[in-house]
Short mmCIF file of C-alpha atoms in Angstrom, two decimals:
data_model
loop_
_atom_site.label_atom_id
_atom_site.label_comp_id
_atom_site.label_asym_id
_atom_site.label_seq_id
_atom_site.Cartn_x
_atom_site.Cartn_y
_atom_site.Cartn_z
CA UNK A 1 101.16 232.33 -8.71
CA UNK A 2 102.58 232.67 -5.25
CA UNK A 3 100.45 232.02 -2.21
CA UNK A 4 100.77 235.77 -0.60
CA UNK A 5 98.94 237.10 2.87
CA UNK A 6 97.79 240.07 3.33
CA UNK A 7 95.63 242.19 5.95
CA UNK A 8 92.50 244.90 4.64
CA UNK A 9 91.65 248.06 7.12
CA UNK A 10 89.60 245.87 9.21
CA UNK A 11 92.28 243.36 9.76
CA UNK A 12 91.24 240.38 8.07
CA UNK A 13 93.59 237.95 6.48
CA UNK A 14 93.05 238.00 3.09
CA UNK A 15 95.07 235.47 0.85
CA UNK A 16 95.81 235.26 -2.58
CA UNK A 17 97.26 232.87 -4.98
CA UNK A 18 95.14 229.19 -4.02
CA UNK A 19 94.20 228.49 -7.74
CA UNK A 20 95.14 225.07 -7.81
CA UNK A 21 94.84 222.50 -11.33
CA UNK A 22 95.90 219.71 -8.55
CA UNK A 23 93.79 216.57 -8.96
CA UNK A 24 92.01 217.59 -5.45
CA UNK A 25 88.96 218.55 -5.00
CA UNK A 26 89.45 222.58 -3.61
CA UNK A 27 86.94 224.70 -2.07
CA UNK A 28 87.13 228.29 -1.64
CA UNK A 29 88.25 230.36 1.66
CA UNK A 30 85.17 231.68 2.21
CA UNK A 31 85.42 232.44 6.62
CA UNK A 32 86.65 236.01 7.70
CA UNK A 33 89.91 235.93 9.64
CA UNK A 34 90.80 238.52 12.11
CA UNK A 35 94.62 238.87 13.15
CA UNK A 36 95.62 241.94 15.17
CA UNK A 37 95.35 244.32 18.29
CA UNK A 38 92.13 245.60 19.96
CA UNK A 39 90.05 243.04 18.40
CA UNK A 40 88.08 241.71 20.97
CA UNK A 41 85.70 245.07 21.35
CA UNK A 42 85.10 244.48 17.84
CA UNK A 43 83.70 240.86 18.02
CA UNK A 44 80.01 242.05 17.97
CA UNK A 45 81.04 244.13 14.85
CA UNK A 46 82.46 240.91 13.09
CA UNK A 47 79.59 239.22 14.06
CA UNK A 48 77.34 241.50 12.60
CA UNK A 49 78.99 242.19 9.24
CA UNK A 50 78.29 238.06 8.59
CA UNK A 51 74.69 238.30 9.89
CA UNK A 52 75.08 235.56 12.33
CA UNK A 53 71.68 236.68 14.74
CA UNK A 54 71.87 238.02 17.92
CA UNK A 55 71.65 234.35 20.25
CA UNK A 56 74.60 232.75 20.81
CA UNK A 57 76.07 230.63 23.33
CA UNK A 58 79.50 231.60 24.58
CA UNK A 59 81.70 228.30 25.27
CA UNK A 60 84.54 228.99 27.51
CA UNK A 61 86.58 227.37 30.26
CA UNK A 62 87.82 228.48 33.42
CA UNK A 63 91.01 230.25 32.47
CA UNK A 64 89.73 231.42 28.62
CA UNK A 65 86.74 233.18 30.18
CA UNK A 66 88.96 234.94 32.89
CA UNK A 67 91.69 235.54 30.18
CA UNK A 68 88.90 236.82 27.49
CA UNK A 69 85.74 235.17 27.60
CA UNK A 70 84.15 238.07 30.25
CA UNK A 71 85.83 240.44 28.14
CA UNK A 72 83.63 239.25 24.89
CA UNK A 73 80.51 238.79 26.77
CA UNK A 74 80.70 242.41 28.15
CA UNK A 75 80.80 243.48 24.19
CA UNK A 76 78.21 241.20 23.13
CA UNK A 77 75.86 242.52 25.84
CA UNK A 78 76.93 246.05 25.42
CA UNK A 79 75.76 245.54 21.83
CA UNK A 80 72.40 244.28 22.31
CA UNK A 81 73.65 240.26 22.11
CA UNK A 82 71.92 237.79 23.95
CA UNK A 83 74.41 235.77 25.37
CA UNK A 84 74.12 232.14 27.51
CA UNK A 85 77.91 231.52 28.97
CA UNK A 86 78.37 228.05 28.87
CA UNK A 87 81.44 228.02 31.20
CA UNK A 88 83.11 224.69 31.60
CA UNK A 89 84.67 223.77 35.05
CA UNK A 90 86.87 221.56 35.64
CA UNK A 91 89.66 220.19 38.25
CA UNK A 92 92.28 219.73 36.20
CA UNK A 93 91.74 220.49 32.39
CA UNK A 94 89.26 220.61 30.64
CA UNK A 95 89.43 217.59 27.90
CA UNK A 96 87.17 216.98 24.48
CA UNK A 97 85.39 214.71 25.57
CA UNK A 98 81.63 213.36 26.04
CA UNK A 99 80.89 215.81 28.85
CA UNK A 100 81.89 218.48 27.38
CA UNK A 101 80.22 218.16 24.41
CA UNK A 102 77.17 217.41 26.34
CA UNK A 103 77.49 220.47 28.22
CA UNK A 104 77.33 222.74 25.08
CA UNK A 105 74.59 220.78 23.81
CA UNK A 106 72.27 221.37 26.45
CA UNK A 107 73.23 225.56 26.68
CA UNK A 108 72.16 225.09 23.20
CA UNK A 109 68.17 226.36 23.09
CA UNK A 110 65.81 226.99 20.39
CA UNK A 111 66.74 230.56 20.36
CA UNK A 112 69.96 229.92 19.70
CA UNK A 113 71.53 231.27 16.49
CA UNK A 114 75.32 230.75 16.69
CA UNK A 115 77.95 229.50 19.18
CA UNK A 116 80.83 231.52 20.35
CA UNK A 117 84.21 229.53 21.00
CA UNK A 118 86.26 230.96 23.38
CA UNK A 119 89.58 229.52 24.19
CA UNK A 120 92.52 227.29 22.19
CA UNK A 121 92.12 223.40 21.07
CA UNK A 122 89.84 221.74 23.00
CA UNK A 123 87.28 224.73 23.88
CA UNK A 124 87.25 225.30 19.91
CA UNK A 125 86.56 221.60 19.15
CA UNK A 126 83.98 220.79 21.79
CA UNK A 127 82.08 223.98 20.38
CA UNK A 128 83.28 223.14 16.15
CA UNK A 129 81.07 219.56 16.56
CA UNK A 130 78.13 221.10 18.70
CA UNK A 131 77.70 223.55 15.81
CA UNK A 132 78.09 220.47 13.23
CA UNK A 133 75.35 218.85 14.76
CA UNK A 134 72.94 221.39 15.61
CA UNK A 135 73.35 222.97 12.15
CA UNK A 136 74.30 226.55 14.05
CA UNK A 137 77.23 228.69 12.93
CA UNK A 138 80.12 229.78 15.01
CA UNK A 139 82.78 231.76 15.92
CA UNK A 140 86.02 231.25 17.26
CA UNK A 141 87.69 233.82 19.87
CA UNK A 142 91.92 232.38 20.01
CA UNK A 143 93.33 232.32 23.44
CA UNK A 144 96.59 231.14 22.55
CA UNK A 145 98.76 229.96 20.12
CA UNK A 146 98.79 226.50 21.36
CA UNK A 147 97.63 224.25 18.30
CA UNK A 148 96.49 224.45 14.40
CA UNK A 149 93.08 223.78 14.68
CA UNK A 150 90.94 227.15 15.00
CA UNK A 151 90.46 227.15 10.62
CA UNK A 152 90.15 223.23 10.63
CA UNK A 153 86.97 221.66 9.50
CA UNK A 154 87.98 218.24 11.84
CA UNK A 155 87.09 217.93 15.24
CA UNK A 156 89.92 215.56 17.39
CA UNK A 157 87.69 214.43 20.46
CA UNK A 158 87.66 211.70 23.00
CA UNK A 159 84.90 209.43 23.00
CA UNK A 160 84.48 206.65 25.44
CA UNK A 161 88.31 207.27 26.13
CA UNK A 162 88.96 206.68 22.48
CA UNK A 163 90.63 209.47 20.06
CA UNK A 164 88.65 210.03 17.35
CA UNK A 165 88.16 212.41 14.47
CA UNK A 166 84.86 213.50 13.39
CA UNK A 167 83.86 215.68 10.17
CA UNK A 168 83.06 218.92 11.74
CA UNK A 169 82.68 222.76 10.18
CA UNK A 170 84.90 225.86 10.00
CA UNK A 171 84.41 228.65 12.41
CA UNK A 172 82.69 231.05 10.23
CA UNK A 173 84.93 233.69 12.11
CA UNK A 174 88.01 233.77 13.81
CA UNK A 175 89.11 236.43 16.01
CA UNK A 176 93.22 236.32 16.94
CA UNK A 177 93.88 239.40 19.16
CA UNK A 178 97.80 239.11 19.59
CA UNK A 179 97.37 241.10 23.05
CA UNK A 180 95.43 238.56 24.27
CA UNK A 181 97.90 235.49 22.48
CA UNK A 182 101.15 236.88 23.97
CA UNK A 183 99.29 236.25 27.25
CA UNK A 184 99.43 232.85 26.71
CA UNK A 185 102.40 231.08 28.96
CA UNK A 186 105.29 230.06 27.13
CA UNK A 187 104.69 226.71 27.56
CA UNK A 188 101.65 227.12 25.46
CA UNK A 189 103.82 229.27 22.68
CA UNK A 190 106.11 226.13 22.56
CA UNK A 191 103.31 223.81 22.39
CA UNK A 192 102.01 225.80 19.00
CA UNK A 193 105.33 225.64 17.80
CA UNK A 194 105.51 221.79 18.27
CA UNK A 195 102.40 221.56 16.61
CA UNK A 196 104.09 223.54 13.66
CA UNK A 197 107.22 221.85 13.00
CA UNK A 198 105.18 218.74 12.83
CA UNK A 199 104.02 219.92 9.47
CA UNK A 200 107.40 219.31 8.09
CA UNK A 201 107.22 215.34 8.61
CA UNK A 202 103.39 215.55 7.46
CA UNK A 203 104.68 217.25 3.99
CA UNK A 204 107.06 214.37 3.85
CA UNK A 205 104.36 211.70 4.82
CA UNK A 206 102.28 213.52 1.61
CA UNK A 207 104.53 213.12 -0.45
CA UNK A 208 105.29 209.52 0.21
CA UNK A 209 101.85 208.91 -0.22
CA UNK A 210 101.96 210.16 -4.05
CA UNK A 211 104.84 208.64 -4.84
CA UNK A 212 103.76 205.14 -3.60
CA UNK A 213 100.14 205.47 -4.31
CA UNK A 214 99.76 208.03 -6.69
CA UNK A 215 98.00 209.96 -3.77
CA UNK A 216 96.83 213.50 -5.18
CA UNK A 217 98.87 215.79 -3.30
CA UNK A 218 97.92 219.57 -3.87
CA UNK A 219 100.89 222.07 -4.48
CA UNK A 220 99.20 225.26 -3.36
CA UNK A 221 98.74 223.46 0.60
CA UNK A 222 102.08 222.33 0.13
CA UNK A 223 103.63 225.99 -0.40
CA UNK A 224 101.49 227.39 2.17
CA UNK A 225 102.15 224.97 5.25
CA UNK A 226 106.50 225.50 4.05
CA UNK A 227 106.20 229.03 3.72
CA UNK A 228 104.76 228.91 7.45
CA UNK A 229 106.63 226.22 8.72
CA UNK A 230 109.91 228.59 7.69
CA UNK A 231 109.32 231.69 8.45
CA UNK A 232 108.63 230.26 12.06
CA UNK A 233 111.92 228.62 12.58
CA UNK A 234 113.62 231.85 10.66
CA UNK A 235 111.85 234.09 13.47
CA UNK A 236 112.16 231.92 16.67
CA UNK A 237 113.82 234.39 19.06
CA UNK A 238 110.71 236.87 18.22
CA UNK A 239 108.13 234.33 19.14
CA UNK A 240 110.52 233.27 22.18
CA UNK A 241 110.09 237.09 23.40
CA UNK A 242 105.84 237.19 22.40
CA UNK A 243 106.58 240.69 20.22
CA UNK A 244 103.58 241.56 18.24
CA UNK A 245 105.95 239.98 15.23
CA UNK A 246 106.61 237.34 16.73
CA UNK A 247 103.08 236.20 17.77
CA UNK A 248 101.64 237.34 14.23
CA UNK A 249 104.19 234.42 12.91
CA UNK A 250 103.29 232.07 14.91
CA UNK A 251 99.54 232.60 14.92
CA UNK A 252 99.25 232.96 11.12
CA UNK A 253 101.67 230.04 10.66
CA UNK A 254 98.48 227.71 12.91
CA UNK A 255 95.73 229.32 11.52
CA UNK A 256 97.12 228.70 7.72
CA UNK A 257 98.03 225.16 8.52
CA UNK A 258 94.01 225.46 9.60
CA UNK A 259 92.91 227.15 6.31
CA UNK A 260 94.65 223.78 4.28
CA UNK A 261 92.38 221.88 6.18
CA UNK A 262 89.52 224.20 4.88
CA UNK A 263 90.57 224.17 1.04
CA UNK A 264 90.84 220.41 0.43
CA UNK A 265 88.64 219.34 3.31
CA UNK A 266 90.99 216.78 5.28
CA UNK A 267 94.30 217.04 7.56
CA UNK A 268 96.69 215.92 5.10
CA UNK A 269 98.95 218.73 4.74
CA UNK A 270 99.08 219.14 8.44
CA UNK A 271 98.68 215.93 10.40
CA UNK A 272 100.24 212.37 10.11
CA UNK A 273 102.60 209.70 12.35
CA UNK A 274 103.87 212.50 14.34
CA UNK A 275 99.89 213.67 15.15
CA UNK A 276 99.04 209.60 15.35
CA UNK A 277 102.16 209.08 18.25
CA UNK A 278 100.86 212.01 20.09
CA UNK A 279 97.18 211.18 19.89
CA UNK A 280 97.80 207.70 20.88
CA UNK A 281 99.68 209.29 23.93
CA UNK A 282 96.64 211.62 24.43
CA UNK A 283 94.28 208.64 24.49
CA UNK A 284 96.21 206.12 26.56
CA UNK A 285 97.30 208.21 29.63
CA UNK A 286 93.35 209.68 29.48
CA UNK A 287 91.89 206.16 29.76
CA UNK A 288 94.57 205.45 32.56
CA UNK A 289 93.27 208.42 34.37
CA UNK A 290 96.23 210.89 33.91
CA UNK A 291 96.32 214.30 32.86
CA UNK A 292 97.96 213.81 28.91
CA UNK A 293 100.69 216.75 27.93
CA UNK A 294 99.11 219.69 25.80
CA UNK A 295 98.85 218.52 22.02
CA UNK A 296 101.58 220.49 20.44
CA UNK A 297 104.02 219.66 23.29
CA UNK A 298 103.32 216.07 22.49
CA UNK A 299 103.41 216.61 18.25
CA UNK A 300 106.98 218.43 18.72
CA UNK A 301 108.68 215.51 20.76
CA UNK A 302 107.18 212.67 18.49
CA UNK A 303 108.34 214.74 15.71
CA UNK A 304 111.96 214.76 17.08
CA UNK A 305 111.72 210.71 17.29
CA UNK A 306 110.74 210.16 14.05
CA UNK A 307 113.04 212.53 12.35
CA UNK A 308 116.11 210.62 12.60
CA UNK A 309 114.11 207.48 10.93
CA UNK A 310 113.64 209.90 7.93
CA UNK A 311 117.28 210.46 7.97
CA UNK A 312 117.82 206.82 8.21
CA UNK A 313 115.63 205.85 5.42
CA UNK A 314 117.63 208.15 3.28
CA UNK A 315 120.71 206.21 3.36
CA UNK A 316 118.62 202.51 2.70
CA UNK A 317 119.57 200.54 -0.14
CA UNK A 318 116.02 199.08 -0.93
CA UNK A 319 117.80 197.19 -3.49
CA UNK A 320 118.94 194.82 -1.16
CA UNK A 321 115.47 193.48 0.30
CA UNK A 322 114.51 189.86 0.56
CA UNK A 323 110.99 189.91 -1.11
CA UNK A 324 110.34 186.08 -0.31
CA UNK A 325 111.73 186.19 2.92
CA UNK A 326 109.42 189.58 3.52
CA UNK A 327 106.34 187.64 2.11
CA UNK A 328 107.01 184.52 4.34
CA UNK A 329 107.17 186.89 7.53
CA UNK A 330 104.20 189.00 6.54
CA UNK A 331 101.75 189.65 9.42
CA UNK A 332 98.34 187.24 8.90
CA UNK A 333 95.17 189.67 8.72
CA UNK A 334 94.46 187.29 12.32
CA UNK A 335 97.20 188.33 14.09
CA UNK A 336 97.18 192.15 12.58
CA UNK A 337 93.32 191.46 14.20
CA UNK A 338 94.75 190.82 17.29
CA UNK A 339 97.75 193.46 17.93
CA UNK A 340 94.94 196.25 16.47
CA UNK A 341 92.91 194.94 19.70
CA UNK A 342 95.65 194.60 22.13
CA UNK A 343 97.34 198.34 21.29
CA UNK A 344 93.67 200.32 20.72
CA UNK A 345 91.75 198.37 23.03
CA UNK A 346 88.56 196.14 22.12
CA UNK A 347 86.37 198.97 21.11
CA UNK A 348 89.07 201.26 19.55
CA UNK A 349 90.68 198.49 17.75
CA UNK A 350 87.46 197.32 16.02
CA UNK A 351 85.98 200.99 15.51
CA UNK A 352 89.81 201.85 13.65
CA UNK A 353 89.83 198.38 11.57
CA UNK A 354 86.25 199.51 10.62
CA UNK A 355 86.95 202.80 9.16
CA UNK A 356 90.37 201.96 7.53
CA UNK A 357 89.92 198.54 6.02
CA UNK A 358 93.07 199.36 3.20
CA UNK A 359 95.00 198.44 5.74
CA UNK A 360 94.65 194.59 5.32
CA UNK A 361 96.97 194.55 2.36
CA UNK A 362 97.09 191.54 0.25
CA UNK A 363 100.70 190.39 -1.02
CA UNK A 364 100.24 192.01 -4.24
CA UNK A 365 99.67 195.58 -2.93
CA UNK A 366 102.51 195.13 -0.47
CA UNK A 367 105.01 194.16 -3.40
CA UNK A 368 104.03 196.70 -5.94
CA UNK A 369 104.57 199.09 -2.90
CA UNK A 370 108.10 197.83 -2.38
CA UNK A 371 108.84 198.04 -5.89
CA UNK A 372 107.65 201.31 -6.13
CA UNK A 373 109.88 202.55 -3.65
CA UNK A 374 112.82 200.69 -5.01
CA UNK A 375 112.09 202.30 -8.55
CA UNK A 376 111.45 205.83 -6.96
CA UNK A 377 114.17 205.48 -4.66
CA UNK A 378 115.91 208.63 -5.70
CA UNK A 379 112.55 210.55 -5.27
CA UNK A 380 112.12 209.81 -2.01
CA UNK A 381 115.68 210.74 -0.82
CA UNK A 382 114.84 213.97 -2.62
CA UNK A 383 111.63 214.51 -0.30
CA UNK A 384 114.03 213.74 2.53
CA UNK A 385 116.58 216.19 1.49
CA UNK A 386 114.38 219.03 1.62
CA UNK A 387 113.37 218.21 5.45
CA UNK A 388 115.96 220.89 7.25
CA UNK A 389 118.87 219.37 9.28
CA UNK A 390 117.02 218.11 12.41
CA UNK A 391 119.69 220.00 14.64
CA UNK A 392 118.00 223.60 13.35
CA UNK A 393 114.56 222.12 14.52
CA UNK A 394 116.24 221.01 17.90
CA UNK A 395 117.57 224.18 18.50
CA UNK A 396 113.95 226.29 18.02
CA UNK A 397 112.49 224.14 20.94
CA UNK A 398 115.55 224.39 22.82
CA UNK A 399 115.00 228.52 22.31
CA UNK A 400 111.53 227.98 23.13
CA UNK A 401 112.50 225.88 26.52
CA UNK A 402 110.08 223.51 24.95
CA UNK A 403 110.24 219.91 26.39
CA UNK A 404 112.05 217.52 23.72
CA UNK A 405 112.16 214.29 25.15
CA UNK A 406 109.07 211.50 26.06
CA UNK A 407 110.33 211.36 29.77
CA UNK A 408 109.69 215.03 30.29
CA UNK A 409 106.30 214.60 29.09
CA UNK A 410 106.16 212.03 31.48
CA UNK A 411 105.34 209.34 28.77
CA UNK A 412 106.04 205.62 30.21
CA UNK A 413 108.81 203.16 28.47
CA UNK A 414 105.70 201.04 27.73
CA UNK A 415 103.46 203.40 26.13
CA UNK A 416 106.32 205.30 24.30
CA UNK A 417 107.89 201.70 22.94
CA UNK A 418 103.96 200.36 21.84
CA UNK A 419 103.38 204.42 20.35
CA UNK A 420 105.98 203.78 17.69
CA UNK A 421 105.18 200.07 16.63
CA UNK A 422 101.41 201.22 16.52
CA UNK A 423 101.11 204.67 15.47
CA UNK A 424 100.89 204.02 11.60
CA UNK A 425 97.96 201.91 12.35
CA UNK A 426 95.52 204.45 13.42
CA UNK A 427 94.37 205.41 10.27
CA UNK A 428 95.35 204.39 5.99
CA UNK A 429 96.97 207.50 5.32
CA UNK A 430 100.54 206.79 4.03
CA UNK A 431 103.62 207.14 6.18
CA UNK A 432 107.23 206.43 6.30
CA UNK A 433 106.62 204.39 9.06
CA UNK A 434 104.09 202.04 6.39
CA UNK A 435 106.57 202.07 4.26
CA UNK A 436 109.52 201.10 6.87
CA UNK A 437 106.83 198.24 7.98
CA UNK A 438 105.45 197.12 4.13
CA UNK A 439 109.59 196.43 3.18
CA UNK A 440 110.19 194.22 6.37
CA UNK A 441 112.37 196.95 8.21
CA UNK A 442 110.20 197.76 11.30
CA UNK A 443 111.96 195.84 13.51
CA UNK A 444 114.78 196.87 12.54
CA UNK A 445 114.69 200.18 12.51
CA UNK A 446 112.37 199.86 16.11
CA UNK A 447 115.21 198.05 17.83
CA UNK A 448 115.63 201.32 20.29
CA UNK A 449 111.87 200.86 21.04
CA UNK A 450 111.70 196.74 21.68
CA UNK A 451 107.84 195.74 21.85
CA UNK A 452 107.10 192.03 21.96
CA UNK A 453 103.90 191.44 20.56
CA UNK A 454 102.73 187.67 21.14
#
């Protein structure tokens, strides 16, 4: 059965077709969704209809309480809500980070019944692990289409200066009121669209991962995160010109990349070296005290530099590889110690090693890898195939005047050489860019991107 999207009288999303036999463990879509116009006077009603209390705390930052945090507020109150604003100010951005967290947590009072997010990525996370920890449900009020993660069940935060990625809950509602979306600066548009056409090199990465490692990789999110990722790129010029069509699309296309997240409970379907590159970015430039592109801005360009590596792969004859002269040149788990240390830092190195200790493979998982892919060689040109010609993805951010290129993110030759040599360390979930590294080809096929290492 067909994964099909639909909308009741209320205007909630309701979607059919999940049943899934997949090897996964699935859970049911069990949060109300609102997508459409003249929602946000209804937000009290929503709330109400779940039986959420009448105590909340309304997160918001600067520009999402000017844009349509005062305008919830004045509905909660007008409906007998009691409401603390917990308005976050800030110089430049606001960022996910230990001070903003703390803020919500101390808003947060015994009377409080649920939290009220109001804003795009990082207003939604700050508020998604408050509610985690305090036990509290909440709601999410979109700002913009800027990023995927409204309907995930992950928070992506920055602790200490690290990026990290905590277990976190859904948003028991989410409220997208496309007058309030096409609002959003087209810089922002672009940014969700980035974050979008990243999905097509995490399908890839998924894939990899079951051919290789027998990974359990679940049709259903599969068909759902293509079906969004194409009717985006089919529909460009309407989300280029924010029509009510357009912004559905895009919206829609986020929040189901979001509800994948919420049926198998991780960021597989969504998220992998093209989210790693860009969160490494994040993380680096914060810790140097810069102000780090938007997420999806940074997700679209690292998904443009590792396209053509896809390509490439496509057209390797694995056939050909040296296995001794691989296992002779194999990194020692002491030096794999050291470059984990030197490219996360001492603290982010040893907290990444900790949580992902597959990564110290011993010989004998390295070769059956290799062989794997040597055997399964056709399979994975197939996966490749299927990617679209990376000149149709190049032309939707060129539409979107989206930037394209690290040096108009302002990303230095340093940090952008050490992203692509390090990225497919920051967590054990299979890549290309493993699988470029486990066969002895990373310096190879890094040559454009020199980083010495010892």
């Amino acid at each position: 059965m067909a994964v099909t999207v639909s909308y009741d009288k209320d205007c909630r999303m309701v979607i059919s077709g999940t049943e899934c036999s997949c090897p996964s463990e699935h859970h049911a879509i069990d949060k109300d969704i609102y997508i459409g116009k003249d929602l946000i006077r209804r937000v009290p009603e929503y709330i109400a209809r779940r039986g959420l209390g009448t105590h909340c705390v309304l997160v918001a930052d600067d520009n999402t309480y000017r844009v349509a945090g005062a305008e919830v507020e004045k509905a909660l109150l007008a409906a007998g809500f009691t409401v603390v604003p917990c308005v976050i100010h800030r110089e430049g951005d606001m960022l996910p980070d230990d001070l903003s967290c703390g803020e919500v947590l101390l808003s947060i009072t015994r009377e409080t019944e649920f939290l009220i997010a109001v804003g795009s990525g990082t207003v939604t996370d700050t508020t998604r692990i408050n509610a985690e920890r305090t036990g509290l449900p909440f709601v999410s009020v979109g700002t913009a289409p800027s990023m995927d993660g409204y309907a995930s069940a992950v928070a992506p935060l920055l602790h200490r200066g690290l990026k990290i990625q905590r277990p976190a809950v859904c948003p028991e509602i989410i409220v997208c009121d496309l007058d309030v979306l096409a609002t959003a600066p087209l810089a922002m548009v672009a940014s969700g669209v980035g974050d979008v056409l990243g999905k097509y090199i995490a399908k890839a990465d998924w894939q990899l991962g079951q051919i290789i490692n027998g990974e359990p990789c679940c049709p259903v999110c599969v068909e759902m995160v293509t079906n969004a990722v194409d009717a985006l790129v089919e529909n460009v010029e309407e989300i280029a010109r924010k029509t009510e069509k357009g912004m559905r699309i895009l919206i829609e296309a986020l929040l189901l990349a979001g509800v994948t997240i919420m049926i198998i409970d991780n960021t597989r379907a969504v998220a992998s070296i093209e989210h790693n590159i860009a969160q490494y970015w994040e993380m680096i430039l914060v810790q140097q005290g810069k102000e780090p592109p938007m997420h999806g801005a940074s997700v679209g360009v690292s998904t443009l530099l590792v396209w053509p590596l896809f390509e490439r792969f496509a057209r390797e004859d694995l056939s050909k590889l040296d296995l001794e002269k691989i296992k002779a040149e194999r990194i020692s788990r002491e030096k794999r110690e050291r470059w984990m240390l030197h490219a996360y830092g001492e603290e982010g190195g040893r907290a990444i090693m900790r949580e992902n200790p597959g990564d110290f493979l011993t010989w004998q998982e390295q070769e059956r890898r290799i062989r794997t892919a040597q055997a399964h060689m056709d399979d994975i040109r197939a996966v490749i195939a299927a990617m679209p010609p990376l000149e149709k993805i190049k032309q939707v951010m060129r539409t979107l005047h989206a930037e394209m290129t690290p040096q108009e993110e302002h990303i230095p030759e340093e940090l952008l050489n050490r992203s692509l040599h390090c990225g497919k360390d920051y967590r054990t979930r299979y890549t290309l860019f493993k699988l470029i590294a486990e066969c002895g080809l990373e310096e190879e096929y890094l040559s454009d991107y020199p980083y010495p290492f010892e």
